[in-house]
Coordinates of C-alpha atoms in Angstrom, one line a residue:
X299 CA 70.0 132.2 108.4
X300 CA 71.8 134.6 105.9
X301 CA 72.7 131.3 103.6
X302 CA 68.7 130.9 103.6
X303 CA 68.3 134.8 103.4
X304 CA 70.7 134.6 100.0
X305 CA 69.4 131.8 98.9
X306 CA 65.6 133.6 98.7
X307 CA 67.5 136.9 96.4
X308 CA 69.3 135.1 94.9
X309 CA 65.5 133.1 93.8
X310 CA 63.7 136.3 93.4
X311 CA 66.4 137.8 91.0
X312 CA 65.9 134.3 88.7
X313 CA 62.4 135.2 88.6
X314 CA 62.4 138.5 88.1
X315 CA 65.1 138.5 85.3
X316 CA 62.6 135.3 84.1
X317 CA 59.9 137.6 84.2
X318 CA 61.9 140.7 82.9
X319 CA 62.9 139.0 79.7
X320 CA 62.9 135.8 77.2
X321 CA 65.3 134.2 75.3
X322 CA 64.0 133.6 72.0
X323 CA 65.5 130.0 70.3
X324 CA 64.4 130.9 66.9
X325 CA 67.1 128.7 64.9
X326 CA 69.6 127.8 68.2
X327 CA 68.7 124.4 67.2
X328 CA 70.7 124.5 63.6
X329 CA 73.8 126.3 64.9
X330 CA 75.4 125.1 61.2
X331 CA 72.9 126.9 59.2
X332 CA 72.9 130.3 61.1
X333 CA 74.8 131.8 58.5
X334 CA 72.9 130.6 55.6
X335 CA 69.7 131.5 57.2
X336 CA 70.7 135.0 58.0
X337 CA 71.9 135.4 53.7
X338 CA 68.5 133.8 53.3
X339 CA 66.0 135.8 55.3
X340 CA 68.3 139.5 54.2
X341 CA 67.6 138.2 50.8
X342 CA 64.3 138.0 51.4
X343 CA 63.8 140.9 53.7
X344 CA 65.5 143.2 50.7
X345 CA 63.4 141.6 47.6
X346 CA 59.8 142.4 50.3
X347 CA 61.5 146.2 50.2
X348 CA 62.0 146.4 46.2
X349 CA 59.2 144.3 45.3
X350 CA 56.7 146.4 47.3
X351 CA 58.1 149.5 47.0
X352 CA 58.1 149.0 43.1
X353 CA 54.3 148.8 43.3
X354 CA 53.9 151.4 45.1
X355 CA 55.8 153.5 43.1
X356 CA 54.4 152.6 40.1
X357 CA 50.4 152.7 41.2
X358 CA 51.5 156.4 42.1
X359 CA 53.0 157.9 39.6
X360 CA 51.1 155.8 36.6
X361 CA 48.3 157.2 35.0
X362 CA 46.6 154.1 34.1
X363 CA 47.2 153.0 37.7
X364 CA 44.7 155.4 39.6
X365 CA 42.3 153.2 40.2
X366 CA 40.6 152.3 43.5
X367 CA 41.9 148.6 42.9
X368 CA 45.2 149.9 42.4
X369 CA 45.0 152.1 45.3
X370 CA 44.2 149.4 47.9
X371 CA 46.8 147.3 46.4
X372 CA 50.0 150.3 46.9
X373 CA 48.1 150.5 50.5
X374 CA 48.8 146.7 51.0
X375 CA 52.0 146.7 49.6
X376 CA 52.7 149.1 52.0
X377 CA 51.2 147.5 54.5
X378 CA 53.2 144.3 53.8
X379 CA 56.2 146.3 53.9
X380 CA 55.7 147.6 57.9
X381 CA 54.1 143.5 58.8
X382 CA 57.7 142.1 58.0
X383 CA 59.7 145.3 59.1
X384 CA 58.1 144.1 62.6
X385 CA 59.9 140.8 62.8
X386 CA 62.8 139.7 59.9
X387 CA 65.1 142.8 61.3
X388 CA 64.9 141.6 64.8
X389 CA 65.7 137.9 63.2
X390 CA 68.3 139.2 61.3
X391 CA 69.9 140.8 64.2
X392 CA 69.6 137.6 66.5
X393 CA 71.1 135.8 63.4
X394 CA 74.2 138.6 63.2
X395 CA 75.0 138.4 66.9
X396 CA 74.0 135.3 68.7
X397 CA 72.2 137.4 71.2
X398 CA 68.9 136.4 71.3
X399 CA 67.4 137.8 74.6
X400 CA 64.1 140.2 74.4
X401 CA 63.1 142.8 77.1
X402 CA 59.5 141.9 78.2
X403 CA 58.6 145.2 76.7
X404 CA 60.2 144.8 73.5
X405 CA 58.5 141.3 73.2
X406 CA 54.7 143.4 74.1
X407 CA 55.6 145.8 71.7
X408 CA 56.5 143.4 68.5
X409 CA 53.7 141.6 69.5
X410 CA 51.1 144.0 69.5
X411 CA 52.4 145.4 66.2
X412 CA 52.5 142.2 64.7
X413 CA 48.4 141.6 65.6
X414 CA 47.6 144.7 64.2
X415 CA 49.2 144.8 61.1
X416 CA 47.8 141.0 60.8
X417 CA 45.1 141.9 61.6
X418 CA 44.6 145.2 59.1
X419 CA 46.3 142.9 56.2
X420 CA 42.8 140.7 56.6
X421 CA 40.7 144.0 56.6
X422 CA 42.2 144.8 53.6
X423 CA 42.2 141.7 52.0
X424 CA 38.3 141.7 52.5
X425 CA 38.4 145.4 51.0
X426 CA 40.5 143.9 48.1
X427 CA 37.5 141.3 47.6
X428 CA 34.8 143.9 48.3
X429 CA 36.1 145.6 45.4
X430 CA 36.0 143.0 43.1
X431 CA 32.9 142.3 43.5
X432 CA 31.2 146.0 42.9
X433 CA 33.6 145.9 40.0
X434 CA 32.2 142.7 37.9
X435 CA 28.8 141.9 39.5
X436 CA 27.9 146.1 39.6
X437 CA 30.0 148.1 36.7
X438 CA 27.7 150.4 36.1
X439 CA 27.8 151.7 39.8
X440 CA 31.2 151.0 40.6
X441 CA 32.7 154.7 39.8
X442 CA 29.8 156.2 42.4
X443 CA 29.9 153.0 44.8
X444 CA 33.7 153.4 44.7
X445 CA 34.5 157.2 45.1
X446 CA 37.7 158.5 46.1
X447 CA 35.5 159.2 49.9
X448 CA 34.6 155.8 50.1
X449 CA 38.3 154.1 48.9
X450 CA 39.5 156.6 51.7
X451 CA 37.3 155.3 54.6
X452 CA 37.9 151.6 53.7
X453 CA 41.6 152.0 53.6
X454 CA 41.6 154.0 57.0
X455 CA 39.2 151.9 58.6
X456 CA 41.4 148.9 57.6
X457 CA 44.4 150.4 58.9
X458 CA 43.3 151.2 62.5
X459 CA 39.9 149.0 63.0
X460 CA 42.0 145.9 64.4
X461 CA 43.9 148.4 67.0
X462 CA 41.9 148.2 69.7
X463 CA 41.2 144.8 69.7
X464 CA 44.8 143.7 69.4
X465 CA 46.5 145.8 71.7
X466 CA 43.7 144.7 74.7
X467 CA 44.7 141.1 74.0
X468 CA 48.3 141.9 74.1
X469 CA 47.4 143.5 77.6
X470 CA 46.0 140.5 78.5
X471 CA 48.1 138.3 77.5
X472 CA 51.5 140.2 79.4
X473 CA 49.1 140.5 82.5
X474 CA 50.3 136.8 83.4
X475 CA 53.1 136.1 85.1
X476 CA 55.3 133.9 83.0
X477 CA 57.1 131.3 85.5
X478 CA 57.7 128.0 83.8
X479 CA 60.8 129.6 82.0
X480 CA 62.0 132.1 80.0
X481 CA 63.2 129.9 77.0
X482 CA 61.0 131.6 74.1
X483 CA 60.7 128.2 71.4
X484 CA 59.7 130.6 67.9
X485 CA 61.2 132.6 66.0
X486 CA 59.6 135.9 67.2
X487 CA 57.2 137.0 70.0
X488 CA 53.5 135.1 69.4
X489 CA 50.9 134.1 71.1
X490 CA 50.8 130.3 70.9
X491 CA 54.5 130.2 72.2
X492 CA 53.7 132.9 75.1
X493 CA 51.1 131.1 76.5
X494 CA 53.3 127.9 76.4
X495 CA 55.2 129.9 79.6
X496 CA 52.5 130.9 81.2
X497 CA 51.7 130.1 84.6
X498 CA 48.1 129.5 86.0
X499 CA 45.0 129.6 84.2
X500 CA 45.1 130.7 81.0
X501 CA 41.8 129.9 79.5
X502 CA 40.6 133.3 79.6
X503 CA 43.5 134.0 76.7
X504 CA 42.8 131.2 74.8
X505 CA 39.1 131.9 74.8
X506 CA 40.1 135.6 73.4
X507 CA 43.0 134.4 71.0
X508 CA 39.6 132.2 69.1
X509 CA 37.2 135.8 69.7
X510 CA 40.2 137.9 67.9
X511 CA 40.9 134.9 65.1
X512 CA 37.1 134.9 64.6
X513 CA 36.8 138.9 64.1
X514 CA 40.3 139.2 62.1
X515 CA 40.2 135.4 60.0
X516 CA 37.0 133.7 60.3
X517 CA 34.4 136.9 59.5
X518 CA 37.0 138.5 56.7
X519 CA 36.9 135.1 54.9
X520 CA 33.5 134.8 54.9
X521 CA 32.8 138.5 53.9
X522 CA 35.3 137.2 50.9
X523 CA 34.0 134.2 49.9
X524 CA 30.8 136.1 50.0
X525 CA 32.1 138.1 47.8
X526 CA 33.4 135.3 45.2
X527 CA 30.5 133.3 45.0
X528 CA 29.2 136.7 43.8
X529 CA 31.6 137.3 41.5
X530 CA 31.8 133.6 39.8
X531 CA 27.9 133.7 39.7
X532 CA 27.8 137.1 37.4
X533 CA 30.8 135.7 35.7
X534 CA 29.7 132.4 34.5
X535 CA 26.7 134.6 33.3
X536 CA 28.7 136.4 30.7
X537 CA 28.3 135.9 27.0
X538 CA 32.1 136.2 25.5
X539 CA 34.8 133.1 26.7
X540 CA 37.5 136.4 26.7
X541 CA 35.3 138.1 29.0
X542 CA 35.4 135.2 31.3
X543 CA 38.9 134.8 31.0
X544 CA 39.4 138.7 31.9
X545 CA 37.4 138.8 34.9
X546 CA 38.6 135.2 36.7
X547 CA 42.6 136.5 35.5
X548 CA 41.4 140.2 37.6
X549 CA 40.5 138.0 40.5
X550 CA 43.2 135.2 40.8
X551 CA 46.0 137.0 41.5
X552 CA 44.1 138.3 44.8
X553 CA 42.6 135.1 45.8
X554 CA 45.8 133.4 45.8
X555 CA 47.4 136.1 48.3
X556 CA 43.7 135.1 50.0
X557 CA 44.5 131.4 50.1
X558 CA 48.0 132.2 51.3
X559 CA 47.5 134.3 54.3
X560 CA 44.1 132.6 55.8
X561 CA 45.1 128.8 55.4
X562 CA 48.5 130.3 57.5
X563 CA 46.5 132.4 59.9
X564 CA 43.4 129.4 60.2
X565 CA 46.4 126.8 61.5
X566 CA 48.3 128.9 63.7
X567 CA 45.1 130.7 66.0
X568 CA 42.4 128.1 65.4
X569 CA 43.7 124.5 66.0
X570 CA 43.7 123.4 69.4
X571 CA 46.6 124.1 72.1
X572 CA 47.3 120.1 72.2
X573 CA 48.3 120.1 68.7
X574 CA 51.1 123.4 68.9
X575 CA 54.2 122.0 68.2
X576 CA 57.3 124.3 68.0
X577 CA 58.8 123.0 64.5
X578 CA 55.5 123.6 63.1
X579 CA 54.2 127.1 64.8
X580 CA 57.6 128.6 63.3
X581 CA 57.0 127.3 60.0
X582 CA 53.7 128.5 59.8
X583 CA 54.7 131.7 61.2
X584 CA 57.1 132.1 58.7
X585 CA 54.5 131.3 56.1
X586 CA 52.0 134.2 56.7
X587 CA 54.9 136.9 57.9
X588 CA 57.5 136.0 55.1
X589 CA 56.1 134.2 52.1
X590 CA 52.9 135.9 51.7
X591 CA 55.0 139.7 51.6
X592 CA 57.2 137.9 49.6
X593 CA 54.7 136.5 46.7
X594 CA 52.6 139.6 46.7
X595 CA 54.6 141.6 44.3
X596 CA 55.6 138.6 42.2
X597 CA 51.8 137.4 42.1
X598 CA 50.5 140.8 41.4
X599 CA 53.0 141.9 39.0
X600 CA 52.8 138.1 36.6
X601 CA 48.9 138.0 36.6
X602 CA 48.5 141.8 35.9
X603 CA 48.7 143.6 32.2
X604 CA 48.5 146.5 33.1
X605 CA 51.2 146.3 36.1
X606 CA 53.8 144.5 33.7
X607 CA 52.6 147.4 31.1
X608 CA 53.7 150.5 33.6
X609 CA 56.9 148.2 35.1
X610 CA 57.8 148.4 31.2
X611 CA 57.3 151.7 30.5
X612 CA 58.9 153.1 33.7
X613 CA 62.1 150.7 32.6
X614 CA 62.3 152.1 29.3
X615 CA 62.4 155.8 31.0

């Protein structure tokens, strides 16, 4: 009887430390490489820091830079800067010391950070577009359509409109019990990989993982491809081959960081469960929380006259 009785705590204390915590594998699976990847990602991790910071810097304290476009862009810089600060210090850390256990709180917490921030990054992508298009296809408007009132709502209704939403899913989503095991296959806490270990019927959360990927992916790409079809319309309108050339050079730089984060964010929350594969969900993930920060500055900075022209001038000072 007290062999059975220590056999059922001794049960209960797997499941509860199963259910208190996860072991994420991130990179367990290249133990050769864990020294390279952690140079890699701190690399990368400090170049996000400078690169961003640098345009943030610059698009405040440059004349020429206070626009409402450059606004909204040191706002996403910023913004890029707190999306990666939610997961590549924790990978670093799991890189540093082996230990790659996360407290079922800790997990909630990165999670619901990391939907949010994803989730004001498309807000403000749409924004970015939104602005484009009052700029070419409605010039002579664009100072009143654009005031400094209006560029402030947008940017705070980017910031915290996705809030809500996210942090009920995350709820949701650490309202099941999690039984299978506690063996975490990604590199950080997402969904796909959570609901992997989830015991009993999860349909519910994969019905509301599609509702959130439609409000925060599907209807922010629309809104900017909306947006483009404008803005290539009024352009292929204009009389002067250099004016052409100006307005589709003002635009690329943003619809690449467009193409970037959406075909990353489409993959990963709209494919179907079946097709999840581990090797693949950590890529992708790595696509749309590393790369994307990563490129911004560069892509911003190459495709941009007047950015190069105030990185110049604050060099020379």
């Amino acid at each position: 009887m007290d062999l059975e009785k220590a056999g059922m705590i001794k049960m209960a204390e797997k499941n509860f430390s199963i259910r208190m915590e996860f072991i994420l594998l991130g990179f367990s699976d290249l133990p050769s490489l864990q020294g390279f990847l952690f140079g890699m990602f701190l690399i990368i991790y400090t170049s996000i820091l400078i690169g961003n910071g640098l345009i943030i810097f610059i698009t405040k304290v440059t004349a020429a830079l206070q626009t409402p476009m450059y606004y909204f862009l040191g706002n996403f810089s910023f913004l890029e800067i707190c999306y990666t600060s939610v997961t590549i210090p924790r990978m670093l850390s799991d890189l540093w010391t082996q230990k790659t256990n996360i407290s079922l709180l800790a997990c909630a917490v990165q999670l619901g950070f990391l939907l949010s921030l994803g989730g004001s990054e498309s807000f403000f992508l749409a924004v970015m577009a939104y602005d484009r298009y009052v700029a070419i296809c409605k010039p002579l408007y664009y100072p009143l359509i654009m005031n400094h009132q209006k560029c402030i709502q947008l940017v705070t209704g980017a910031w915290i409109s996705g809030v809500p939403v996210q942090i009920a899913q995350t709820c949701q989503l650490f309202s099941l019990s999690f039984c299978n095991s506690n063996k975490l296959n990604h590199v950080f806490c997402d969904i796909p990989p959570l609901l992997k270990l989830a015991c009993g019927d999860t349909s519910l959360n994969e019905l509301s993982v599609y509702g959130g990927a439609t409000i925060f992916v599907t209807f922010p790409s629309l809104l900017i491809l909306w947006s483009y079809i404008k803005i290539i319309k009024t352009i292929l309108k204009l009389p002067s081959a250099m004016g052409r050339r100006k307005a589709f050079s003002t635009c690329s730089s943003h619809l690449i960081v467009v193409g970037l984060f959406y075909g990353s964010g489409f993959i990963t929350y709209l494919r179907p469960k079946s097709s999840h594969s581990p090797g693949v969900d950590k890529v992708l993930a790595l696509f749309y929380t590393i790369v994307t920060p990563l490129f911004n500055p560069i892509i911003y900075s190459l495709r941009n006259k007047d950015v190069i022209i105030a990185i110049k001038q604050l060099v020379q000072k």
